[in-house]
PDB file of C-alpha atoms in Angstrom:
ATOM      1  CA  MET A   1     141.302 115.501-132.273  1.00  0.00           C
ATOM      2  CA  LYS A   2     142.171 112.413-134.291  1.00  0.00           C
ATOM      3  CA  ILE A   3     144.193 111.685-137.386  1.00  0.00           C
ATOM      4  CA  ASP A   4     141.695 110.981-140.149  1.00  0.00           C
ATOM      5  CA  ALA A   5     143.966 110.443-143.143  1.00  0.00           C
ATOM      6  CA  VAL A   6     147.537 110.176-144.369  1.00  0.00           C
ATOM      7  CA  ALA A   7     148.412 111.375-147.863  1.00  0.00           C
ATOM      8  CA  VAL A   8     151.089 110.086-150.225  1.00  0.00           C
ATOM      9  CA  SER A   9     151.902 110.832-153.837  1.00  0.00           C
ATOM     10  CA  SER A  10     152.299 108.263-156.581  1.00  0.00           C
ATOM     11  CA  THR A  11     154.193 108.177-159.853  1.00  0.00           C
ATOM     12  CA  ASN A  12     152.149 105.149-160.995  1.00  0.00           C
ATOM     13  CA  MET A  13     148.627 105.022-159.575  1.00  0.00           C
ATOM     14  CA  LYS A  14     147.890 101.495-160.838  1.00  0.00           C
ATOM     15  CA  ASN A  15     150.972 100.011-159.139  1.00  0.00           C
ATOM     16  CA  THR A  16     150.397 102.002-155.966  1.00  0.00           C
ATOM     17  CA  MET A  17     146.757 100.911-155.676  1.00  0.00           C
ATOM     18  CA  ALA A  18     147.740  97.266-156.229  1.00  0.00           C
ATOM     19  CA  PHE A  19     150.361  97.549-153.468  1.00  0.00           C
ATOM     20  CA  TYR A  20     147.952  99.004-150.910  1.00  0.00           C
ATOM     21  CA  LYS A  21     145.380  96.327-151.758  1.00  0.00           C
ATOM     22  CA  LEU A  22     148.035  93.783-150.698  1.00  0.00           C
ATOM     23  CA  LEU A  23     148.133  95.525-147.316  1.00  0.00           C
ATOM     24  CA  GLY A  24     144.356  95.201-146.941  1.00  0.00           C
ATOM     25  CA  PHE A  25     143.154  98.683-147.885  1.00  0.00           C
ATOM     26  CA  GLN A  26     139.677  98.677-149.406  1.00  0.00           C
ATOM     27  CA  PHE A  27     139.108 100.581-152.626  1.00  0.00           C
ATOM     28  CA  ASP A  28     135.784 101.626-154.075  1.00  0.00           C
ATOM     29  CA  ALA A  29     135.431 101.309-157.840  1.00  0.00           C
ATOM     30  CA  TYR A  30     137.950 103.812-159.200  1.00  0.00           C
ATOM     31  CA  ASP A  31     138.717 104.564-162.814  1.00  0.00           C
ATOM     32  CA  ALA A  32     142.084 103.118-163.859  1.00  0.00           C
ATOM     33  CA  ASP A  33     143.174 106.666-164.724  1.00  0.00           C
ATOM     34  CA  ALA A  34     142.162 108.155-161.360  1.00  0.00           C
ATOM     35  CA  GLN A  35     144.366 110.987-160.121  1.00  0.00           C
ATOM     36  CA  HIS A  36     143.089 110.831-156.520  1.00  0.00           C
ATOM     37  CA  VAL A  37     141.818 107.843-154.512  1.00  0.00           C
ATOM     38  CA  GLU A  38     140.926 107.373-150.850  1.00  0.00           C
ATOM     39  CA  PRO A  39     141.029 103.713-149.806  1.00  0.00           C
ATOM     40  CA  ARG A  40     139.941 102.780-146.286  1.00  0.00           C
ATOM     41  CA  THR A  41     141.381 100.490-143.681  1.00  0.00           C
ATOM     42  CA  PRO A  42     139.269  97.349-143.157  1.00  0.00           C
ATOM     43  CA  GLN A  43     138.107  98.739-139.787  1.00  0.00           C
ATOM     44  CA  GLY A  44     137.282 102.098-141.361  1.00  0.00           C
ATOM     45  CA  SER A  45     139.444 103.903-138.797  1.00  0.00           C
ATOM     46  CA  ALA A  46     141.439 105.983-141.281  1.00  0.00           C
ATOM     47  CA  ARG A  47     141.789 106.905-144.923  1.00  0.00           C
ATOM     48  CA  LEU A  48     144.846 106.867-147.115  1.00  0.00           C
ATOM     49  CA  MET A  49     144.763 109.624-149.714  1.00  0.00           C
ATOM     50  CA  ILE A  50     146.809 108.751-152.802  1.00  0.00           C
ATOM     51  CA  ASP A  51     147.386 111.528-155.320  1.00  0.00           C
ATOM     52  CA  ALA A  52     149.086 111.242-158.684  1.00  0.00           C
ATOM     53  CA  ALA A  53     152.365 113.166-158.622  1.00  0.00           C
ATOM     54  CA  SER A  54     151.239 114.949-161.801  1.00  0.00           C
ATOM     55  CA  LEU A  55     148.079 116.189-160.051  1.00  0.00           C
ATOM     56  CA  LEU A  56     150.103 117.524-157.122  1.00  0.00           C
ATOM     57  CA  ALA A  57     152.527 119.207-159.522  1.00  0.00           C
ATOM     58  CA  ASP A  58     149.570 120.979-161.152  1.00  0.00           C
ATOM     59  CA  LEU A  59     148.070 121.976-157.789  1.00  0.00           C
ATOM     60  CA  LEU A  60     151.288 122.949-156.010  1.00  0.00           C
ATOM     61  CA  GLY A  61     153.378 124.212-158.896  1.00  0.00           C
ATOM     62  CA  GLU A  62     156.086 121.593-158.388  1.00  0.00           C
ATOM     63  CA  ALA A  63     156.310 117.823-158.301  1.00  0.00           C
ATOM     64  CA  PRO A  64     156.581 116.171-154.888  1.00  0.00           C
ATOM     65  CA  ARG A  65     159.608 114.087-154.003  1.00  0.00           C
ATOM     66  CA  PRO A  66     158.172 110.557-153.625  1.00  0.00           C
ATOM     67  CA  GLY A  67     159.133 108.590-150.570  1.00  0.00           C
ATOM     68  CA  ASN A  68     160.356 111.574-148.562  1.00  0.00           C
ATOM     69  CA  HIS A  69     157.389 112.928-146.695  1.00  0.00           C
ATOM     70  CA  ALA A  70     155.435 110.125-145.041  1.00  0.00           C
ATOM     71  CA  VAL A  71     156.073 107.067-142.917  1.00  0.00           C
ATOM     72  CA  PHE A  72     153.165 105.344-141.294  1.00  0.00           C
ATOM     73  CA  ALA A  73     152.425 102.213-139.332  1.00  0.00           C
ATOM     74  CA  LEU A  74     149.628  99.713-139.817  1.00  0.00           C
ATOM     75  CA  GLN A  75     148.546  97.723-136.788  1.00  0.00           C
ATOM     76  CA  LEU A  76     147.533  94.245-137.922  1.00  0.00           C
ATOM     77  CA  ALA A  77     145.436  91.722-136.024  1.00  0.00           C
ATOM     78  CA  SER A  78     148.182  89.236-135.161  1.00  0.00           C
ATOM     79  CA  ALA A  79     151.849  88.359-135.487  1.00  0.00           C
ATOM     80  CA  ALA A  80     150.850  85.750-138.074  1.00  0.00           C
ATOM     81  CA  GLU A  81     149.179  88.482-140.136  1.00  0.00           C
ATOM     82  CA  VAL A  82     152.390  90.549-140.075  1.00  0.00           C
ATOM     83  CA  ASP A  83     154.204  87.524-141.499  1.00  0.00           C
ATOM     84  CA  ARG A  84     151.459  86.834-144.069  1.00  0.00           C
ATOM     85  CA  VAL A  85     151.159  90.413-145.337  1.00  0.00           C
ATOM     86  CA  SER A  86     154.911  90.970-145.558  1.00  0.00           C
ATOM     87  CA  ALA A  87     155.278  87.659-147.448  1.00  0.00           C
ATOM     88  CA  ALA A  88     152.551  88.777-149.894  1.00  0.00           C
ATOM     89  CA  VAL A  89     154.326  92.107-150.410  1.00  0.00           C
ATOM     90  CA  LYS A  90     157.636  90.336-151.070  1.00  0.00           C
ATOM     91  CA  ALA A  91     156.011  87.758-153.391  1.00  0.00           C
ATOM     92  CA  ALA A  92     154.518  90.620-155.413  1.00  0.00           C
ATOM     93  CA  GLY A  93     158.033  91.960-156.000  1.00  0.00           C
ATOM     94  CA  HIS A  94     158.028  94.876-153.561  1.00  0.00           C
ATOM     95  CA  PRO A  95     161.003  95.438-151.271  1.00  0.00           C
ATOM     96  CA  LEU A  96     161.038  94.528-147.621  1.00  0.00           C
ATOM     97  CA  ILE A  97     163.198  97.021-145.780  1.00  0.00           C
ATOM     98  CA  ARG A  98     163.269  94.603-142.857  1.00  0.00           C
ATOM     99  CA  GLU A  99     161.928  91.060-142.664  1.00  0.00           C
ATOM    100  CA  PRO A 100     159.486  90.325-139.808  1.00  0.00           C
ATOM    101  CA  TRP A 101     161.092  90.192-136.371  1.00  0.00           C
ATOM    102  CA  ASP A 102     160.069  90.138-132.735  1.00  0.00           C
ATOM    103  CA  ALA A 103     160.796  93.663-131.546  1.00  0.00           C
ATOM    104  CA  PRO A 104     162.025  94.154-127.973  1.00  0.00           C
ATOM    105  CA  TRP A 105     159.057  96.442-127.263  1.00  0.00           C
ATOM    106  CA  GLY A 106     156.675  93.485-127.519  1.00  0.00           C
ATOM    107  CA  GLN A 107     155.468  93.601-131.106  1.00  0.00           C
ATOM    108  CA  ARG A 108     155.903  91.509-134.237  1.00  0.00           C
ATOM    109  CA  TYR A 109     157.260  94.015-136.729  1.00  0.00           C
ATOM    110  CA  ALA A 110     158.165  94.269-140.420  1.00  0.00           C
ATOM    111  CA  ILE A 111     159.012  97.221-142.644  1.00  0.00           C
ATOM    112  CA  VAL A 112     157.943  97.289-146.291  1.00  0.00           C
ATOM    113  CA  GLN A 113     158.207  99.864-149.041  1.00  0.00           C
ATOM    114  CA  ASP A 114     155.557 100.945-151.512  1.00  0.00           C
ATOM    115  CA  PRO A 115     156.240 101.495-155.246  1.00  0.00           C
ATOM    116  CA  ASP A 116     157.106 105.171-154.668  1.00  0.00           C
ATOM    117  CA  GLY A 117     159.531 104.563-151.791  1.00  0.00           C
ATOM    118  CA  TYR A 118     157.268 105.239-148.819  1.00  0.00           C
ATOM    119  CA  ARG A 119     158.124 103.188-145.749  1.00  0.00           C
ATOM    120  CA  ILE A 120     155.262 101.324-144.102  1.00  0.00           C
ATOM    121  CA  ASP A 121     155.701  99.698-140.719  1.00  0.00           C
ATOM    122  CA  LEU A 122     153.573  96.587-140.171  1.00  0.00           C
ATOM    123  CA  TYR A 123     153.129  95.483-136.575  1.00  0.00           C
ATOM    124  CA  ALA A 124     150.987  93.522-134.163  1.00  0.00           C
ATOM    125  CA  PRO A 125     151.204  93.086-130.408  1.00  0.00           C
ATOM    126  CA  HIS A 126     152.440  89.720-129.176  1.00  0.00           C
TER     127      HIS A 126
END
């Protein structure tokens, strides 16, 4: 068994897609009004399913609570890439929950937040 995808909801698909592009996710050509997208990691190892909160409300009968049901980690190629990606996220106006640091477990680590409040851990082995 393997994890194939992680799903999050979005209150603003355009902003959410722009954020995940900063992290390196690859998007096919999606309509600007898309209610569901599935970008891939550059290595193609997993998908991120992003659903409009309004779509989930229609499907589930209630709106999801953004930022409360998913935390995931992205392994980057190097410590320098952790620094570069987190700087790009910050420069684009998104919050850094924690600036890059050298974690005692041997990884360069940073924690960012997407437009809907989901926490994303960025890390790379030293």
